[in-house]
Amino acid sequence: MEERVLHFKRRVLANLTGYGLEGESRLAKHIEKLQAGSYPAQGGKKLYTAEDSRQIREVDAPWPLPKFDRPEVLAFFYSKGGVGKTTICANIGVTLAAAGNRVLLIDTDPQASLSLLFDVDVDQEIYTLGDAVEAVIHDKPADFRKGLIRPIKDLQLDLLPADNRLVWTDMLMVQAQYREKLVEQVFICNQALLEEYDFVLIDTPPSVNSLSFSAVAASNRIISVVQLSKMAIKASGNLFKLARELKKGTGRVVPITFIPNMLHGGKPHTRSTLDIIRASIDSESSSKVGITATVIPEYVGLARPKGHEDGQKTLLEAEPLSLTTQKFIELSREIETLAMLDRGDENHG
């Protein structure tokens, strides 16, 4: 497997740190002061890494790096497949990490789509969240550090992969007591490890089962991706039902944030789609439900098939200066803001 790296040009660094094109001259002063960046071995313009983003955002940047005493856990959940949930989870994870955050991705889908996107050989023996859950059920150590993979060099992004054995994990959980708290128990067992991260992103299977319910119960917020499809929008009913069951079982109201995906501003039915989503939100006024200001546009680059000549890459790796990549940078800023709001709610809750 070829080693993946993520080095980017100054314009991308400017976008990630909030300077933008108009602030590149100010950014240049910080680059010089911090001695950020390095020249590639074969020559050419200076390139930068996530560590440069982190240093600049910690010193002085239009978009400062948030400080968390514990990770923000986000469960990417929707009960319909094919809406782009896994792709968006991966792109947000990489973008957050490139902007200087420490990110852990957890794949809980037996199809292992997130793991495959990062070139994990799921046919090899790997340690998954399912192994950790089974360990907790049988009162054994549940250390998933040994299962972590760092798929992109120079990026503080780790992945706990998945494989098809998670189907059996879900069946085992059905028979367990307090199954909605099992993932939370795994996190407690791995608290010291989790404190090394700013964000934990959980990609759940496209169905309501014991594992996805437990993952949502262990999260600070549900991230739900919706597309321009009646079936996809109707599936939000299952999401709201899950949230109500979670409140009934644990007493917690987990905030829900919708990310509209594959929408095109030039299409007249885009506005009606957003109106339908907002109407669904209004009907759930008792819950903390919202929709991102950033809408992911309809773009073929988000659906790279297996065997593509560039491989399965996130947009920041493949097309760092595209408009859709910029949308993910804007979306990552919204995610950071939501994380800070969640901290405020916890402090005043």
XYZ file of C-alpha atoms in Angstrom:
349
model
C 0.000 0.000 0.000
C 1.442 3.358 -1.043
C 2.026 5.771 1.829
C -0.401 8.692 1.813
C 0.827 12.165 2.731
C -0.919 15.520 2.956
C 1.306 18.504 2.185
C -0.371 21.621 0.834
C 0.416 25.012 -0.677
C 0.236 28.368 1.086
C -3.167 29.206 -0.383
C -4.628 26.071 1.227
C -2.908 26.970 4.507
C -4.510 30.420 4.253
C -7.948 28.834 3.845
C -7.441 26.380 6.716
C -6.320 29.092 9.148
C -8.989 31.616 8.146
C -6.754 34.162 6.413
C -8.065 33.557 2.906
C -6.579 35.194 -0.169
C -6.920 38.707 1.227
C -4.880 37.810 4.311
C -1.965 35.982 2.696
C 0.460 38.856 3.340
C -0.317 38.716 7.085
C 0.009 34.947 6.970
C 3.427 35.259 5.305
C 4.743 37.152 8.348
C 3.668 34.343 10.680
C 5.194 31.762 8.357
C 8.516 33.590 8.482
C 8.379 34.075 12.261
C 7.478 30.431 12.962
C 9.737 29.106 10.190
C 6.750 27.113 9.003
C 6.761 24.868 5.967
C 9.512 23.069 4.100
C 10.685 22.626 0.543
C 10.041 19.289 -1.178
C 13.079 17.130 -1.908
C 12.649 17.535 -5.662
C 12.506 21.324 -5.397
C 9.655 23.727 -6.001
C 7.490 25.922 -3.794
C 7.353 25.532 -0.031
C 4.732 23.104 1.272
C 2.936 22.999 4.620
C 1.441 20.411 6.965
C -1.251 20.178 9.628
C 1.364 21.027 12.265
C 1.930 24.380 10.527
C -1.830 25.012 10.620
C -1.880 24.182 14.311
C 1.024 26.483 15.207
C -0.377 29.425 13.248
C -3.878 29.006 14.689
C -2.448 28.793 18.217
C -0.400 31.985 17.800
C -2.627 34.375 15.870
C -5.188 33.619 13.181
C -8.616 34.895 12.110
C -9.919 31.432 13.063
C -8.150 30.454 16.335
C -7.754 26.820 17.317
C -10.346 25.831 19.968
C -9.168 24.336 23.247
C -10.967 21.267 24.606
C -10.338 19.457 27.892
C -11.965 16.342 26.400
C -12.922 15.297 22.879
C -16.101 16.257 21.070
C -17.743 12.959 20.074
C -19.853 13.173 16.909
C -21.989 10.270 15.677
C -22.608 10.380 11.919
C -25.962 8.637 11.665
C -28.759 8.238 9.135
C -31.065 5.281 8.600
C -30.769 5.368 4.804
C -27.658 4.440 2.869
C -26.258 6.260 -0.142
C -26.682 9.813 1.177
C -22.932 10.469 1.421
C -22.635 10.045 5.191
C -19.340 8.128 5.176
C -17.753 10.315 2.495
C -18.640 13.476 4.397
C -17.453 11.970 7.691
C -14.068 11.196 6.103
C -13.733 14.626 4.489
C -14.677 16.472 7.675
C -12.228 14.338 9.656
C -9.330 15.038 7.301
C -10.178 18.751 7.088
C -10.398 19.130 10.874
C -7.029 17.383 11.209
C -5.416 19.464 8.451
C -6.594 22.579 10.299
C -4.625 21.486 13.371
C -7.086 19.360 15.352
C -6.334 15.873 16.667
C -8.962 13.526 15.233
C -10.011 9.922 15.802
C -12.283 8.218 13.265
C -14.203 5.121 14.394
C -15.803 2.884 11.771
C -18.780 0.920 13.156
C -20.293 -0.188 9.840
C -19.819 -3.900 8.949
C -19.456 -2.792 5.311
C -16.273 -0.957 6.426
C -16.716 1.803 3.832
C -14.787 4.343 5.905
C -11.937 1.879 6.446
C -11.781 1.059 2.734
C -11.675 4.750 1.851
C -8.437 4.940 3.844
C -6.985 1.832 2.143
C -7.361 -0.515 5.126
C -7.116 -4.200 4.204
C -10.234 -5.414 6.021
C -9.468 -9.027 5.065
C -6.521 -8.972 7.453
C -6.998 -9.554 11.178
C -7.784 -6.169 12.736
C -9.008 -4.922 16.118
C -12.345 -3.110 15.894
C -14.795 -1.366 18.192
C -16.692 -4.656 18.138
C -13.758 -6.408 19.822
C -13.746 -3.724 22.518
C -17.516 -4.012 23.054
C -17.278 -7.797 23.374
C -14.450 -7.368 25.883
C -16.634 -5.080 28.029
C -19.521 -7.567 27.877
C -17.205 -10.320 29.145
C -15.497 -8.090 31.768
C -12.164 -8.103 29.950
C -9.775 -5.217 29.103
C -11.083 -3.138 26.198
C -7.999 -1.280 24.980
C -8.442 -0.302 21.337
C -5.105 1.496 21.073
C -3.669 -1.643 19.450
C -6.221 -1.363 16.650
C -5.458 2.232 15.649
C -4.149 3.017 12.177
C -2.674 6.338 11.011
C -3.676 6.327 7.321
C -2.147 9.681 6.285
C 1.397 10.623 7.276
C 1.958 13.999 9.006
C -1.731 14.224 9.923
C -2.905 13.735 13.508
C -5.771 11.562 12.363
C -6.170 7.980 13.573
C -8.661 5.352 12.474
C -10.190 2.445 14.376
C -11.283 0.293 11.418
C -14.222 -2.065 10.931
C -14.899 -5.418 9.331
C -17.916 -7.660 8.777
C -17.585 -9.242 12.239
C -19.467 -6.193 13.557
C -22.664 -7.943 12.418
C -22.083 -10.519 15.158
C -21.204 -7.796 17.648
C -24.636 -6.276 17.132
C -26.303 -9.661 17.675
C -24.316 -10.113 20.892
C -25.342 -6.648 22.104
C -29.037 -7.451 21.665
C -28.723 -10.008 24.464
C -26.611 -7.808 26.756
C -27.850 -5.746 29.685
C -27.635 -1.955 29.378
C -26.654 -2.333 25.720
C -27.233 1.377 25.083
C -24.298 2.124 27.422
C -21.778 -0.383 26.034
C -19.942 2.029 23.702
C -19.864 4.581 26.521
C -18.279 1.907 28.739
C -15.661 1.246 26.053
C -14.892 4.977 25.983
C -14.529 5.022 29.771
C -12.047 2.137 29.524
C -10.103 4.170 26.943
C -10.470 7.584 28.596
C -6.729 8.295 28.744
C -6.409 7.550 25.032
C -9.451 9.614 24.048
C -8.110 12.643 25.914
C -5.349 12.775 23.286
C -7.948 13.860 20.693
C -10.014 16.982 20.059
C -12.648 15.210 17.952
C -13.933 11.638 17.754
C -16.034 10.984 14.644
C -18.088 7.768 14.630
C -19.367 6.513 11.282
C -22.423 4.364 12.064
C -24.170 1.820 9.810
C -27.192 3.062 7.796
C -29.688 1.352 10.099
C -31.047 1.530 13.618
C -29.465 -1.344 15.540
C -27.930 -1.903 18.965
C -24.445 -0.790 17.912
C -25.563 2.429 16.200
C -27.909 3.258 19.106
C -25.107 2.733 21.628
C -22.699 4.839 19.532
C -25.223 7.682 19.382
C -25.798 7.391 23.146
C -22.050 7.880 23.715
C -21.858 11.008 21.539
C -22.161 14.728 22.228
C -24.015 15.370 18.980
C -25.604 13.526 16.045
C -24.499 14.627 12.574
C -27.053 13.641 9.949
C -26.452 13.920 6.197
C -29.490 14.399 3.937
C -29.778 14.450 0.153
C -32.237 15.725 -2.412
C -34.492 12.667 -2.170
C -37.963 12.101 -0.721
C -36.880 8.759 0.741
C -33.779 10.318 2.292
C -35.798 13.128 3.853
C -38.479 10.731 5.142
C -35.735 8.747 6.878
C -35.311 11.702 9.238
C -38.375 10.329 11.039
C -36.294 7.344 12.180
C -33.638 9.735 13.433
C -36.123 11.687 15.539
C -37.586 8.426 16.871
C -34.094 7.283 17.879
C -33.528 10.608 19.665
C -36.797 10.192 21.572
C -35.884 6.624 22.572
C -32.496 7.856 23.721
C -34.119 10.531 25.880
C -36.518 7.957 27.320
C -33.737 5.466 28.097
C -30.981 7.790 29.316
C -32.651 11.128 30.034
C -30.286 12.859 27.589
C -31.307 15.140 24.742
C -28.564 14.714 22.143
C -28.377 17.675 19.719
C -28.913 16.877 16.037
C -27.284 18.777 13.172
C -28.313 18.192 9.556
C -25.797 18.633 6.721
C -27.535 19.044 3.325
C -25.549 17.163 0.670
C -25.525 17.108 -3.144
C -27.639 20.240 -3.510
C -27.263 22.743 -6.326
C -28.120 26.394 -5.872
C -29.302 26.668 -9.469
C -32.005 24.026 -9.108
C -35.450 25.337 -8.115
C -36.253 22.320 -5.929
C -33.165 22.863 -3.754
C -34.983 25.514 -1.728
C -38.022 23.260 -1.326
C -35.748 20.479 -0.046
C -34.264 22.777 2.574
C -37.791 23.916 3.481
C -38.826 20.276 4.050
C -35.809 19.710 6.289
C -36.613 22.875 8.248
C -40.252 21.781 8.572
C -39.051 18.477 10.054
C -36.903 20.437 12.480
C -39.833 22.668 13.483
C -41.938 19.587 14.252
C -39.221 18.494 16.693
C -38.989 21.835 18.484
C -38.511 20.091 21.827
C -35.167 18.723 20.637
C -31.952 20.590 19.923
C -32.105 20.283 16.149
C -30.449 22.491 13.547
C -29.096 22.658 10.018
C -25.652 23.800 8.916
C -25.269 27.067 7.052
C -22.852 25.248 4.733
C -24.487 23.145 2.023
C -22.351 20.562 0.198
C -22.894 21.082 -3.542
C -23.587 18.443 -6.149
C -20.098 17.421 -7.244
C -18.762 14.315 -8.961
C -15.469 14.546 -7.056
C -17.277 13.348 -3.935
C -18.096 10.010 -5.530
C -14.799 8.603 -6.732
C -15.304 4.904 -7.518
C -12.898 2.134 -6.574
C -10.177 1.774 -9.143
C -10.131 5.497 -9.954
C -6.683 6.453 -11.202
C -6.193 8.746 -8.205
C -7.472 6.117 -5.765
C -10.067 6.765 -3.076
C -8.929 10.090 -1.683
C -10.533 12.852 0.291
C -10.954 16.164 -1.499
C -8.249 17.916 0.500
C -5.808 15.285 -0.779
C -7.040 15.159 -4.382
C -8.353 18.663 -5.138
C -7.234 21.025 -2.346
C -8.215 24.228 -4.169
C -11.646 23.160 -5.433
C -14.783 25.034 -4.361
C -16.170 21.882 -2.746
C -12.998 21.516 -0.665
C -13.539 25.095 0.502
C -17.067 24.076 1.537
C -15.591 21.368 3.753
C -13.242 23.911 5.320
C -16.258 26.113 6.089
C -18.118 23.072 7.411
C -15.207 22.153 9.696
C -15.392 25.646 11.204
C -19.084 25.122 11.900
C -18.261 21.791 13.552
C -15.686 23.507 15.782
C -18.247 26.172 16.727
C -20.859 23.521 17.555
C -18.305 21.722 19.737
C -17.724 24.909 21.723
C -21.497 25.377 22.072
C -21.801 21.809 23.381
C -19.193 22.618 26.018
C -21.216 25.669 27.050
C -24.407 23.598 27.306
C -22.635 21.043 29.505
C -21.322 23.757 31.810
C -24.757 25.313 32.199
C -26.821 22.135 32.003
